[in-house]
Tab-separated table of C-alpha atoms in Angstrom:
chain	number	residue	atom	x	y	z
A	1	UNK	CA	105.034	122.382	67.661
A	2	UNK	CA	105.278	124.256	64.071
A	3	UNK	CA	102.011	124.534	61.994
A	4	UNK	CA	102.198	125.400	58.169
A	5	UNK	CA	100.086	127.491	56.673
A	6	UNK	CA	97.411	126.799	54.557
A	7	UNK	CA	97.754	126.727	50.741
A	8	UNK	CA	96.278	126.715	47.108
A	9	UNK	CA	96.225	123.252	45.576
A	10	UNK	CA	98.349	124.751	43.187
A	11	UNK	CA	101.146	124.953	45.651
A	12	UNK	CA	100.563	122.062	47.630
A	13	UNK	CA	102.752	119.629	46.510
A	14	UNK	CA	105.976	121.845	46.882
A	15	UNK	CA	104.484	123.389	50.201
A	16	UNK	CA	103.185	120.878	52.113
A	17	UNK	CA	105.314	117.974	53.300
A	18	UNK	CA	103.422	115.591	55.690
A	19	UNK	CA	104.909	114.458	59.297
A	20	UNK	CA	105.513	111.031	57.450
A	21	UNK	CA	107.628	113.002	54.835
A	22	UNK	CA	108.146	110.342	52.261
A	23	UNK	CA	105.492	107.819	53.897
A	24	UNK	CA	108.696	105.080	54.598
A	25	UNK	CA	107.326	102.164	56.344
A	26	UNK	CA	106.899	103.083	60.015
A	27	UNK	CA	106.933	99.332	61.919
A	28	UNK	CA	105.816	101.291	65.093
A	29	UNK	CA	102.266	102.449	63.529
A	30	UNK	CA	102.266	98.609	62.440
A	31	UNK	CA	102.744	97.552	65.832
A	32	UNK	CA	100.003	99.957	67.271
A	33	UNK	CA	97.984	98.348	64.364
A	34	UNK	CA	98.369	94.858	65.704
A	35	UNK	CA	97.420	96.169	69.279
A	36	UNK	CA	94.352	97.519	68.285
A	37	UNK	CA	93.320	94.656	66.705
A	38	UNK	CA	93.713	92.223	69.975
A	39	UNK	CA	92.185	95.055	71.727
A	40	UNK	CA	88.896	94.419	70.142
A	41	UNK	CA	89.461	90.960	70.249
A	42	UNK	CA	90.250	90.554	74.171
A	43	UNK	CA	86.838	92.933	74.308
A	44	UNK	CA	84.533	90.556	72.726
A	45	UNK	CA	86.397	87.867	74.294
A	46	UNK	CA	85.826	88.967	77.600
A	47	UNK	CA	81.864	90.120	76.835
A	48	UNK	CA	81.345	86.365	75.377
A	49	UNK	CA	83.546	84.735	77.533
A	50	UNK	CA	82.978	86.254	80.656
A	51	UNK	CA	83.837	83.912	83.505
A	52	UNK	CA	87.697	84.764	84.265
A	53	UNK	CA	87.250	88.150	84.123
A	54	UNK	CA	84.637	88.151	87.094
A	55	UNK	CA	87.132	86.121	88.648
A	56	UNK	CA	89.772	88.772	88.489
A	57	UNK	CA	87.948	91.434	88.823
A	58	UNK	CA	88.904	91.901	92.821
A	59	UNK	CA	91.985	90.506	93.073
A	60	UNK	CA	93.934	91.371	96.441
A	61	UNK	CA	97.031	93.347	96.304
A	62	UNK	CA	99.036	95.628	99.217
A	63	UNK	CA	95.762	96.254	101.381
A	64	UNK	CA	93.088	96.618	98.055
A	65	UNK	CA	91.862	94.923	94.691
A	66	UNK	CA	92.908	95.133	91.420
A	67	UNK	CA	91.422	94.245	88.029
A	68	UNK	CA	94.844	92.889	85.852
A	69	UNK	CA	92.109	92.679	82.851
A	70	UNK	CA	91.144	96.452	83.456
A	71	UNK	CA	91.505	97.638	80.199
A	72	UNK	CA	90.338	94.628	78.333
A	73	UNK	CA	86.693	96.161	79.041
A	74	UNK	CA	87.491	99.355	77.081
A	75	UNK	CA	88.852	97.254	73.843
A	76	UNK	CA	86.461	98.601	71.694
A	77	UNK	CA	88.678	102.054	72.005
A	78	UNK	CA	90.602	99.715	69.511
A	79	UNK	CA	88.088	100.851	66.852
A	80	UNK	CA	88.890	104.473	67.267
A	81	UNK	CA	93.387	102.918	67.008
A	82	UNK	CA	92.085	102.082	63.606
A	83	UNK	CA	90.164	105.333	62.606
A	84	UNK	CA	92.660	107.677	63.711
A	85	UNK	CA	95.220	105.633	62.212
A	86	UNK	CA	93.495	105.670	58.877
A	87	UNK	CA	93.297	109.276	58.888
A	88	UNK	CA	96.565	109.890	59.369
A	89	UNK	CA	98.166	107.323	57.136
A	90	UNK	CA	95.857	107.646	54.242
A	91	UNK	CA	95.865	111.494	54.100
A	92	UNK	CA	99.532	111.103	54.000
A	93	UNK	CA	99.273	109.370	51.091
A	94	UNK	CA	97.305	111.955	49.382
A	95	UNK	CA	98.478	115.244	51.102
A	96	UNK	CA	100.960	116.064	47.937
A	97	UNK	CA	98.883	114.854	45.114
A	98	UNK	CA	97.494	117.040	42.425
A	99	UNK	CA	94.036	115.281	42.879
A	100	UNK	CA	92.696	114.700	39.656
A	101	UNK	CA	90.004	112.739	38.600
A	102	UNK	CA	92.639	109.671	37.529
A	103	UNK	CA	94.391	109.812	41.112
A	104	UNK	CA	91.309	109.952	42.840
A	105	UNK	CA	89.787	107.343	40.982
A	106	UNK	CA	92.876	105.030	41.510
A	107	UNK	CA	92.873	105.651	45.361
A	108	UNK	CA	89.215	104.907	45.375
A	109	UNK	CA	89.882	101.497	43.704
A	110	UNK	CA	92.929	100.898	46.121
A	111	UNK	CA	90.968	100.963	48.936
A	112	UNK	CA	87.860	99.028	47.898
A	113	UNK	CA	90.678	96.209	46.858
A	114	UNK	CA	92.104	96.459	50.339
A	115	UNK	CA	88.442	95.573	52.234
A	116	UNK	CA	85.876	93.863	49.481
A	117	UNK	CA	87.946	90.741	48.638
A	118	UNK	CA	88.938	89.544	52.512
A	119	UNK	CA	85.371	90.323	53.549
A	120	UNK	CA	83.909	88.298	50.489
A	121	UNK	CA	86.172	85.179	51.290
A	122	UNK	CA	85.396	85.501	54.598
A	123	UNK	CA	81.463	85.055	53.371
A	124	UNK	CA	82.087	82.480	51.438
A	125	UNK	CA	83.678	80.458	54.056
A	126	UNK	CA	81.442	81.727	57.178
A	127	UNK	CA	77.758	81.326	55.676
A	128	UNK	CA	78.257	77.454	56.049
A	129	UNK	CA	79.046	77.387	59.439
A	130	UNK	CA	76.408	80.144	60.567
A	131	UNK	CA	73.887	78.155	58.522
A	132	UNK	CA	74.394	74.625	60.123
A	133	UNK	CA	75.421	75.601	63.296
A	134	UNK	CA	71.827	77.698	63.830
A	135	UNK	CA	72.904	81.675	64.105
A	136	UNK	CA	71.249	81.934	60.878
A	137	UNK	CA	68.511	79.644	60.230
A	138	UNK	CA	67.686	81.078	56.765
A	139	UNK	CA	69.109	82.687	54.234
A	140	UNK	CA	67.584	85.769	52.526
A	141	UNK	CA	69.345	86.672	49.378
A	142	UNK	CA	68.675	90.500	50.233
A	143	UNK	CA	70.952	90.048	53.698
A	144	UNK	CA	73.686	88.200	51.559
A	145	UNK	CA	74.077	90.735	48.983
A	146	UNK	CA	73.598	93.423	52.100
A	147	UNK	CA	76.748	92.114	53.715
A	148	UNK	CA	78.595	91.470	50.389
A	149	UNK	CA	78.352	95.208	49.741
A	150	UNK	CA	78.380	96.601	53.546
A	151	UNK	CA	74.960	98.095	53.261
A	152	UNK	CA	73.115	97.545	56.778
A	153	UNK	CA	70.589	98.750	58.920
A	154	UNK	CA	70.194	101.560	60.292
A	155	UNK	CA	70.510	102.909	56.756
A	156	UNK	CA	67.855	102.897	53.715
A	157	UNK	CA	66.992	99.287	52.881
A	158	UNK	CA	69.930	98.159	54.919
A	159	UNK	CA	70.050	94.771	56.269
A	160	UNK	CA	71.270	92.783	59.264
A	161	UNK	CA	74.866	91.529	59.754
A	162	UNK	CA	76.367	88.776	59.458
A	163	UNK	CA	79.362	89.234	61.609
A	164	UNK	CA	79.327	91.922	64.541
A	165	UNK	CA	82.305	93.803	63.074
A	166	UNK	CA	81.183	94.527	59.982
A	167	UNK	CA	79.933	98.021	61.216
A	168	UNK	CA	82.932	99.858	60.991
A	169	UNK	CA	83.557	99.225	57.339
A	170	UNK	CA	80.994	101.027	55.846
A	171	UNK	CA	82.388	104.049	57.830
A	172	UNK	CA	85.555	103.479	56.546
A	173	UNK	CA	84.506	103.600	52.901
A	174	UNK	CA	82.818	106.024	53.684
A	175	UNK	CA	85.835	107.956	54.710
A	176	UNK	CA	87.724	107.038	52.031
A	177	UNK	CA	84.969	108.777	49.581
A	178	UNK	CA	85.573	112.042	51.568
A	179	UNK	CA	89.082	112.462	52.034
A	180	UNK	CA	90.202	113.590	48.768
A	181	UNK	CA	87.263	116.145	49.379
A	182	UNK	CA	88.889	117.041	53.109
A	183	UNK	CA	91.989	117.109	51.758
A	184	UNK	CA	90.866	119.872	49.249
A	185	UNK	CA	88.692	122.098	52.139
A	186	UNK	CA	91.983	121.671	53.834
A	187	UNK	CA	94.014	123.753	51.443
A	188	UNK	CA	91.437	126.508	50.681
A	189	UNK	CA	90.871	126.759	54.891
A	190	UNK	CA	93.759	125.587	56.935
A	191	UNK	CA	93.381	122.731	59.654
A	192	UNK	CA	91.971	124.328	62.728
A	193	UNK	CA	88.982	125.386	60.306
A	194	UNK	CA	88.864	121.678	59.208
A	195	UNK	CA	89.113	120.468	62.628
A	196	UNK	CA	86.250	123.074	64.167
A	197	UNK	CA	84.206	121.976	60.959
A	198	UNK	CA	84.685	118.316	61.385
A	199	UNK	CA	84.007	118.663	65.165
A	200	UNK	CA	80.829	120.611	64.540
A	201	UNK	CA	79.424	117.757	62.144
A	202	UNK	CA	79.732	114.973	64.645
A	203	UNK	CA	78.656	117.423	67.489
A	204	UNK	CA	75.094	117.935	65.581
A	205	UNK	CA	74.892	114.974	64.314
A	206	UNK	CA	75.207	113.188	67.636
A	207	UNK	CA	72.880	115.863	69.628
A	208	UNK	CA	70.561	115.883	66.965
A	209	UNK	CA	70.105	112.075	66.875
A	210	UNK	CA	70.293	111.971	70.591
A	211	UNK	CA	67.386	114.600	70.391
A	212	UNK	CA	64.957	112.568	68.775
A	213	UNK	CA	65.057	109.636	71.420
A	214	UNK	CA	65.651	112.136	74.277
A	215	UNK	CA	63.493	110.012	76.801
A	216	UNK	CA	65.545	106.938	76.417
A	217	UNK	CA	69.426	106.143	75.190
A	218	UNK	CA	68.754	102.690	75.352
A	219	UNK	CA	66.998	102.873	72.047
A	220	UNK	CA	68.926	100.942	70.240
A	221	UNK	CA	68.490	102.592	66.733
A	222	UNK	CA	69.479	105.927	68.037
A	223	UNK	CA	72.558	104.280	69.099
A	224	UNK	CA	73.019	102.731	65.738
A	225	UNK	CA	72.538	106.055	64.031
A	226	UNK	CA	75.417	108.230	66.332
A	227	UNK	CA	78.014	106.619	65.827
A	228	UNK	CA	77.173	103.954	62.540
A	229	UNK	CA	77.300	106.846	60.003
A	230	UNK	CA	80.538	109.397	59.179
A	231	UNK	CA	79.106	111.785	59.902
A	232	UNK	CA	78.859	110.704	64.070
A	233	UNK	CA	82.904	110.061	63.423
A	234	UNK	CA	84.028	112.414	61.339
A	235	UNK	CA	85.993	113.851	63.980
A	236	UNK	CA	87.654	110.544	64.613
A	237	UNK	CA	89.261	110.342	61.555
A	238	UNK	CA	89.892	114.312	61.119
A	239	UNK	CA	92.042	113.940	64.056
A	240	UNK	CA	94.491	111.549	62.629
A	241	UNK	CA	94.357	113.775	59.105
A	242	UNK	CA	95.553	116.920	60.906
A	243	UNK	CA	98.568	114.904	62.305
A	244	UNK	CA	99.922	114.979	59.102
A	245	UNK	CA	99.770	118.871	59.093
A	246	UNK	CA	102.019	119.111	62.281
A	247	UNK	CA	105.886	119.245	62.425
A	248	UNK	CA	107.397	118.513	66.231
A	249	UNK	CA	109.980	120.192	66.849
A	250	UNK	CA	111.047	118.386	70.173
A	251	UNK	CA	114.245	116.770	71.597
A	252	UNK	CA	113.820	113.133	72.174
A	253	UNK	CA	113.629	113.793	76.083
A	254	UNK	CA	110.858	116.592	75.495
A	255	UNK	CA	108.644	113.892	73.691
A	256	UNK	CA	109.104	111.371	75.771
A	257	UNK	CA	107.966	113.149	78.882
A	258	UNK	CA	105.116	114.628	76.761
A	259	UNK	CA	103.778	111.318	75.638
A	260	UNK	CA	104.342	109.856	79.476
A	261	UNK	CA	101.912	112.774	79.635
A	262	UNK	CA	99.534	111.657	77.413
A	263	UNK	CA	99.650	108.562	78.042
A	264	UNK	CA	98.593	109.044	81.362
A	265	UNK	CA	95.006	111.274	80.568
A	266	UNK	CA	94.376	108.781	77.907
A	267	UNK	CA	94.649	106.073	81.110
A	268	UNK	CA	93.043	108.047	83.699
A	269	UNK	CA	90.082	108.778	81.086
A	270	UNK	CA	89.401	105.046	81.120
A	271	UNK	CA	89.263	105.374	84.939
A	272	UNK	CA	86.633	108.617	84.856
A	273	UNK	CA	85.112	106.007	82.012
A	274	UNK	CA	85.017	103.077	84.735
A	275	UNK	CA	83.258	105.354	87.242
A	276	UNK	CA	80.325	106.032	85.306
A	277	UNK	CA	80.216	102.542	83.612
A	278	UNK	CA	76.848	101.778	84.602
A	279	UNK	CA	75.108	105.127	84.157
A	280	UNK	CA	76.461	105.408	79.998
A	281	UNK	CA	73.589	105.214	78.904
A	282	UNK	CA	71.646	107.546	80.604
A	283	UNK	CA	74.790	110.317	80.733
A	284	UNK	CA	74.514	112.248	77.228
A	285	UNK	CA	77.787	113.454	77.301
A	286	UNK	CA	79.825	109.973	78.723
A	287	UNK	CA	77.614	108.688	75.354
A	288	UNK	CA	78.180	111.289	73.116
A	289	UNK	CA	81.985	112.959	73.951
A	290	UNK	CA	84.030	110.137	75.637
A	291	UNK	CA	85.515	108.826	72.415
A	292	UNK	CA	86.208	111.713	70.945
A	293	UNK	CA	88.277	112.952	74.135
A	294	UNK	CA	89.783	109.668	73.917
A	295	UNK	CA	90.386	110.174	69.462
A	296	UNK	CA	91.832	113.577	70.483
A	297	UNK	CA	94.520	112.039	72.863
A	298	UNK	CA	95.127	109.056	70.436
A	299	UNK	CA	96.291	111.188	68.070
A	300	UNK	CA	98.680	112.888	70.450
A	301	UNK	CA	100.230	109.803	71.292
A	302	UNK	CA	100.567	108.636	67.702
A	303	UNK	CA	101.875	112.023	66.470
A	304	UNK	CA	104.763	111.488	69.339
A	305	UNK	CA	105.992	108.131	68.308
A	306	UNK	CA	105.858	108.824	64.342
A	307	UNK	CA	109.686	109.549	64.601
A	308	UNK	CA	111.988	106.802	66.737
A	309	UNK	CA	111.688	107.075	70.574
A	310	UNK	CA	113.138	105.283	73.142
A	311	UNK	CA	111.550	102.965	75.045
A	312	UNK	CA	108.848	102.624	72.217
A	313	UNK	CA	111.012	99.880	70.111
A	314	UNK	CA	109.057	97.186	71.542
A	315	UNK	CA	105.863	98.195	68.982
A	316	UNK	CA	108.282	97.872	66.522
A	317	UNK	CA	109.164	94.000	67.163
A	318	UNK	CA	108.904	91.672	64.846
A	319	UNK	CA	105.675	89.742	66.306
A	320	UNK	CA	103.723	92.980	66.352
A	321	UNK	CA	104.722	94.458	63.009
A	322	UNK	CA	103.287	90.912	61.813
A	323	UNK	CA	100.274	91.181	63.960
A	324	UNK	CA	99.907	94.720	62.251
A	325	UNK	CA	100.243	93.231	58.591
A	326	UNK	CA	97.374	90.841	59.241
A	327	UNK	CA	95.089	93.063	61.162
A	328	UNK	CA	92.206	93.146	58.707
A	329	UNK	CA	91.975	89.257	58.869
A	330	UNK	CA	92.626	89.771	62.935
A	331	UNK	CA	89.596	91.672	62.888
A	332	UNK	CA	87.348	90.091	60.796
A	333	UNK	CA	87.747	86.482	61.836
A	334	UNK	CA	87.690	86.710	65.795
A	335	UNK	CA	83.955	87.396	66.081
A	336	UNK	CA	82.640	84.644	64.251
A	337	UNK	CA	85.040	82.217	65.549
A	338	UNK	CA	84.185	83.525	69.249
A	339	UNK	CA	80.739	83.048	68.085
A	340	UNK	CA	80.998	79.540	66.863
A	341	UNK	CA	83.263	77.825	69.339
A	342	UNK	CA	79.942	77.323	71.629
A	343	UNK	CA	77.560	76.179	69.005
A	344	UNK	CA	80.504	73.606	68.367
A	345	UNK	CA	81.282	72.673	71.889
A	346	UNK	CA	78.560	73.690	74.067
A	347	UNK	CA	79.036	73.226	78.271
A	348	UNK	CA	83.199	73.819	77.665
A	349	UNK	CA	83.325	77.677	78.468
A	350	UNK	CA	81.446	78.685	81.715
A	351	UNK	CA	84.179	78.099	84.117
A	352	UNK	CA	87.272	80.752	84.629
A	353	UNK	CA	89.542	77.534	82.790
A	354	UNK	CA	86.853	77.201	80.050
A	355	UNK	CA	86.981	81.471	79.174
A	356	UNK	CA	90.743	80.965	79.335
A	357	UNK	CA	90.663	77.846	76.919
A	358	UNK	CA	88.397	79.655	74.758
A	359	UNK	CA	90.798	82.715	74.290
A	360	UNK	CA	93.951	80.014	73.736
A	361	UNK	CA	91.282	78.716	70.786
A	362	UNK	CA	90.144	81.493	69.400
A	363	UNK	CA	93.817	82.656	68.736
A	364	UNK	CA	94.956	79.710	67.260
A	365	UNK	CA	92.072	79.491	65.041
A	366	UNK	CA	92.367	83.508	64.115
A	367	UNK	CA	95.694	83.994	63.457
A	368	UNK	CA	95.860	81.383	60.601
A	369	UNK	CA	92.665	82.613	58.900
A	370	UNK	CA	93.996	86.262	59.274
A	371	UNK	CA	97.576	85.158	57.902
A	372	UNK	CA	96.036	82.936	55.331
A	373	UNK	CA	93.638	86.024	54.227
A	374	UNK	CA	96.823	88.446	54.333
A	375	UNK	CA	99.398	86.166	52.122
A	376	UNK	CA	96.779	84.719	49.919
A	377	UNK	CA	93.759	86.874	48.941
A	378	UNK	CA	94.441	90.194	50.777
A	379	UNK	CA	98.533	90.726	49.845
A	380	UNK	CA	98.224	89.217	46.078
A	381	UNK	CA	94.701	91.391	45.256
A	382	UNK	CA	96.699	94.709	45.711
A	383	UNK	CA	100.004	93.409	44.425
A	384	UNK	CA	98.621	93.200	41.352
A	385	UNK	CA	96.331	96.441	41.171
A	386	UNK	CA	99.976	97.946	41.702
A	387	UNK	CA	101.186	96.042	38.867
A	388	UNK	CA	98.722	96.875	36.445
A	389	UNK	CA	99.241	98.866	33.252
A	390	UNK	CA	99.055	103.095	33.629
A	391	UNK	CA	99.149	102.850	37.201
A	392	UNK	CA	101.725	105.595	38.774
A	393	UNK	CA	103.642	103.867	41.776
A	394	UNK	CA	102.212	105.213	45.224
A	395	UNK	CA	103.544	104.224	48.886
A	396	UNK	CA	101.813	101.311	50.050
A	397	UNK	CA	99.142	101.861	53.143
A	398	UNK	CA	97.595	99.391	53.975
């Protein structure tokens, strides 16, 4: 492993050159993408739908028992899939550019286009069902225009949300707001200053919040406040940036044993996470660390399949480069749905047959929304924000 040195942003366009080079479409980050979207989904699938997984839980095998849905119960490491992928693929996209006030501005408008107009369908469509069905049995204009523009509680005048996955999006604005600034400390300070930086943020951020509801981590606020604000992730996302800093120069065989490697902390961390699964809340560092271990060896594994390996072509298959493509409608439709299908059908899901019916439904309702959001509000919105007049082509990230 090479690192570059840092630069001036005068030179940065001829000096640095990003692990994605030229940004080509990578189907494998697509595919990992797609994964991390049923991740999350098979989570709050299994934490609404509960009955087959106790079921399986102790299954017999060879003298012991086994848990085939093991890591269903760590989906929401999905989350952090997306974040580090973000950082990596959107500082790619900027790592060359001059950075002026017109390219920042255009990125800026890129990426509100690529989450405001899904989410607002989504509203549109959802707020009808929520309202006769009984999970919301008013309607305040002050939460509508809340979740319209992703402003919620815990911050200033926030409000409640409407659907459970709407946290993450305000974080990922607000990443998008600092990255041109990252990108910028990057060149005046090299990464491993970025990366101490960005660690130190989330570090006192997430003490410091801890430290005002020391007596109790079940508070729920705190909780919202350590990990609901960029500042508690920062370090989640700088991870994925500083892959774009790093050149590997490995034979195929050399990365393939070292992300066997990797692979295997990142799966033995879930079983150290399993162990103290019922004492999280009370452990500050299983609270406070554990997903930015897990971040840290994310980004290993993604910075070892960002050129073609072997026995990795399967994330590059046709179903999960689609799956990828309509993530964003993956994961904003499968909560609500989940939500809905026993305010529709009560007394069907209890049983191990009724959880697995509901996870049969819930994907064939999903999918279609998230494809239908993809081809005909999500795909067309940015198609023609590419189209427009005076705007320089850029590589497409989605």
């Amino acid at each position: 492993m090479t690192m570059e040195p840092p630069v001036s942003v005068e030179t940065a366009p001829a000096a640095i050159r990003p692990t994605g080079a030229s940004l080509a479409f990578n189907p494998v980050l697509h595919g990992l993408r797609g994964l991390a979207a049923m991740a999350v989904l098979l989570y709050h699938w299994r934490g609404s739908y509960p009955a087959l997984a106790k079921a399986w839980q102790d299954l017999p095998l060879l003298g012991t028992t086994w848990d085939p849905l093991f890591l269903v119960q760590f989906g929401w490491i999905g989350v952090n899939w997306f974040f580090v992928l973000s950082g990596y693929l959107l500082a790619a996209n900027l790592w060359r550019a001059t950075l002026n006030p017109g390219q920042v501005l255009h990125f800026y408008q890129r990426r509100a286009l690529r989450i405001y107009p899904g989410l607002w369908a989504q509203l549109l469509i959802l707020l009808p069902f929520v309202y006769l069905t009984g999970l919301v049995s008013e309607f305040r204009w002050q939460q509508v225009l809340g979740n319209a523009l992703l402003w919620f509680a815990p911050m200033p005048g926030g409000t409640a949300i409407y659907n459970g996955v709407y946290w993450t999006l305000p974080l990922e604005l607000s990443f998008y707001l600092a990255l041109p600034f990252m990108i910028l400390f990057y060149r005046r300070t090299g990464v491993w200053t970025l990366l101490l930086a960005s660690l130190a943020v989330t570090l006192v951020w997430r003490f410091g919040i801890a430290g005002l509801h020391h007596s109790s981590f079940s508070f729920h606020p705190s909780l919202l406040f350590i990990r609901n604000v960029l500042p508690g992730v920062l370090f989640v996302f700088a991870t994925g940036f500083a892959i774009n800093h790093f050149a590997l120069r490995l034979s195929d065989g050399a990365r393939q044993r070292l992300l066997l490697l990797v692979a295997a902390l990142y799966l033995g961390f879930h079983y150290v996470l399993l162990g103290k699964k019922g004492v999280a809340l009370q452990d500050d560092a299983v609270l406070l660390l554990s997903d930015l271990v897990l971040s840290l060896l994310i980004a290993g594994m993604i910075a070892l399949m960002l050129q073609p390996l072997r026995g990795c072509g399967w994330l590059a298959s046709r179903p999960l480069v689609w799956l990828g493509e309509v993530s964003f409608g993956v994961y904003l439709w499968h909560f609500p749905v989940q939500r809905l299908l026993p305010k529709l059908f009560p007394g069907l899901w209890g049983t191990p047959g009724g959880s697995a019916l509901a996870l049969l439904v819930c994907l064939l309702i999903t999918l279609p929304l998230a494809a239908a959001s993809y081809r005909w509000i999500e795909k067309p919105v940015l198609d023609r924000f590419a189209r427009s007049p005076k705007r320089t082509p850029e590589p497409v990230v989605t």
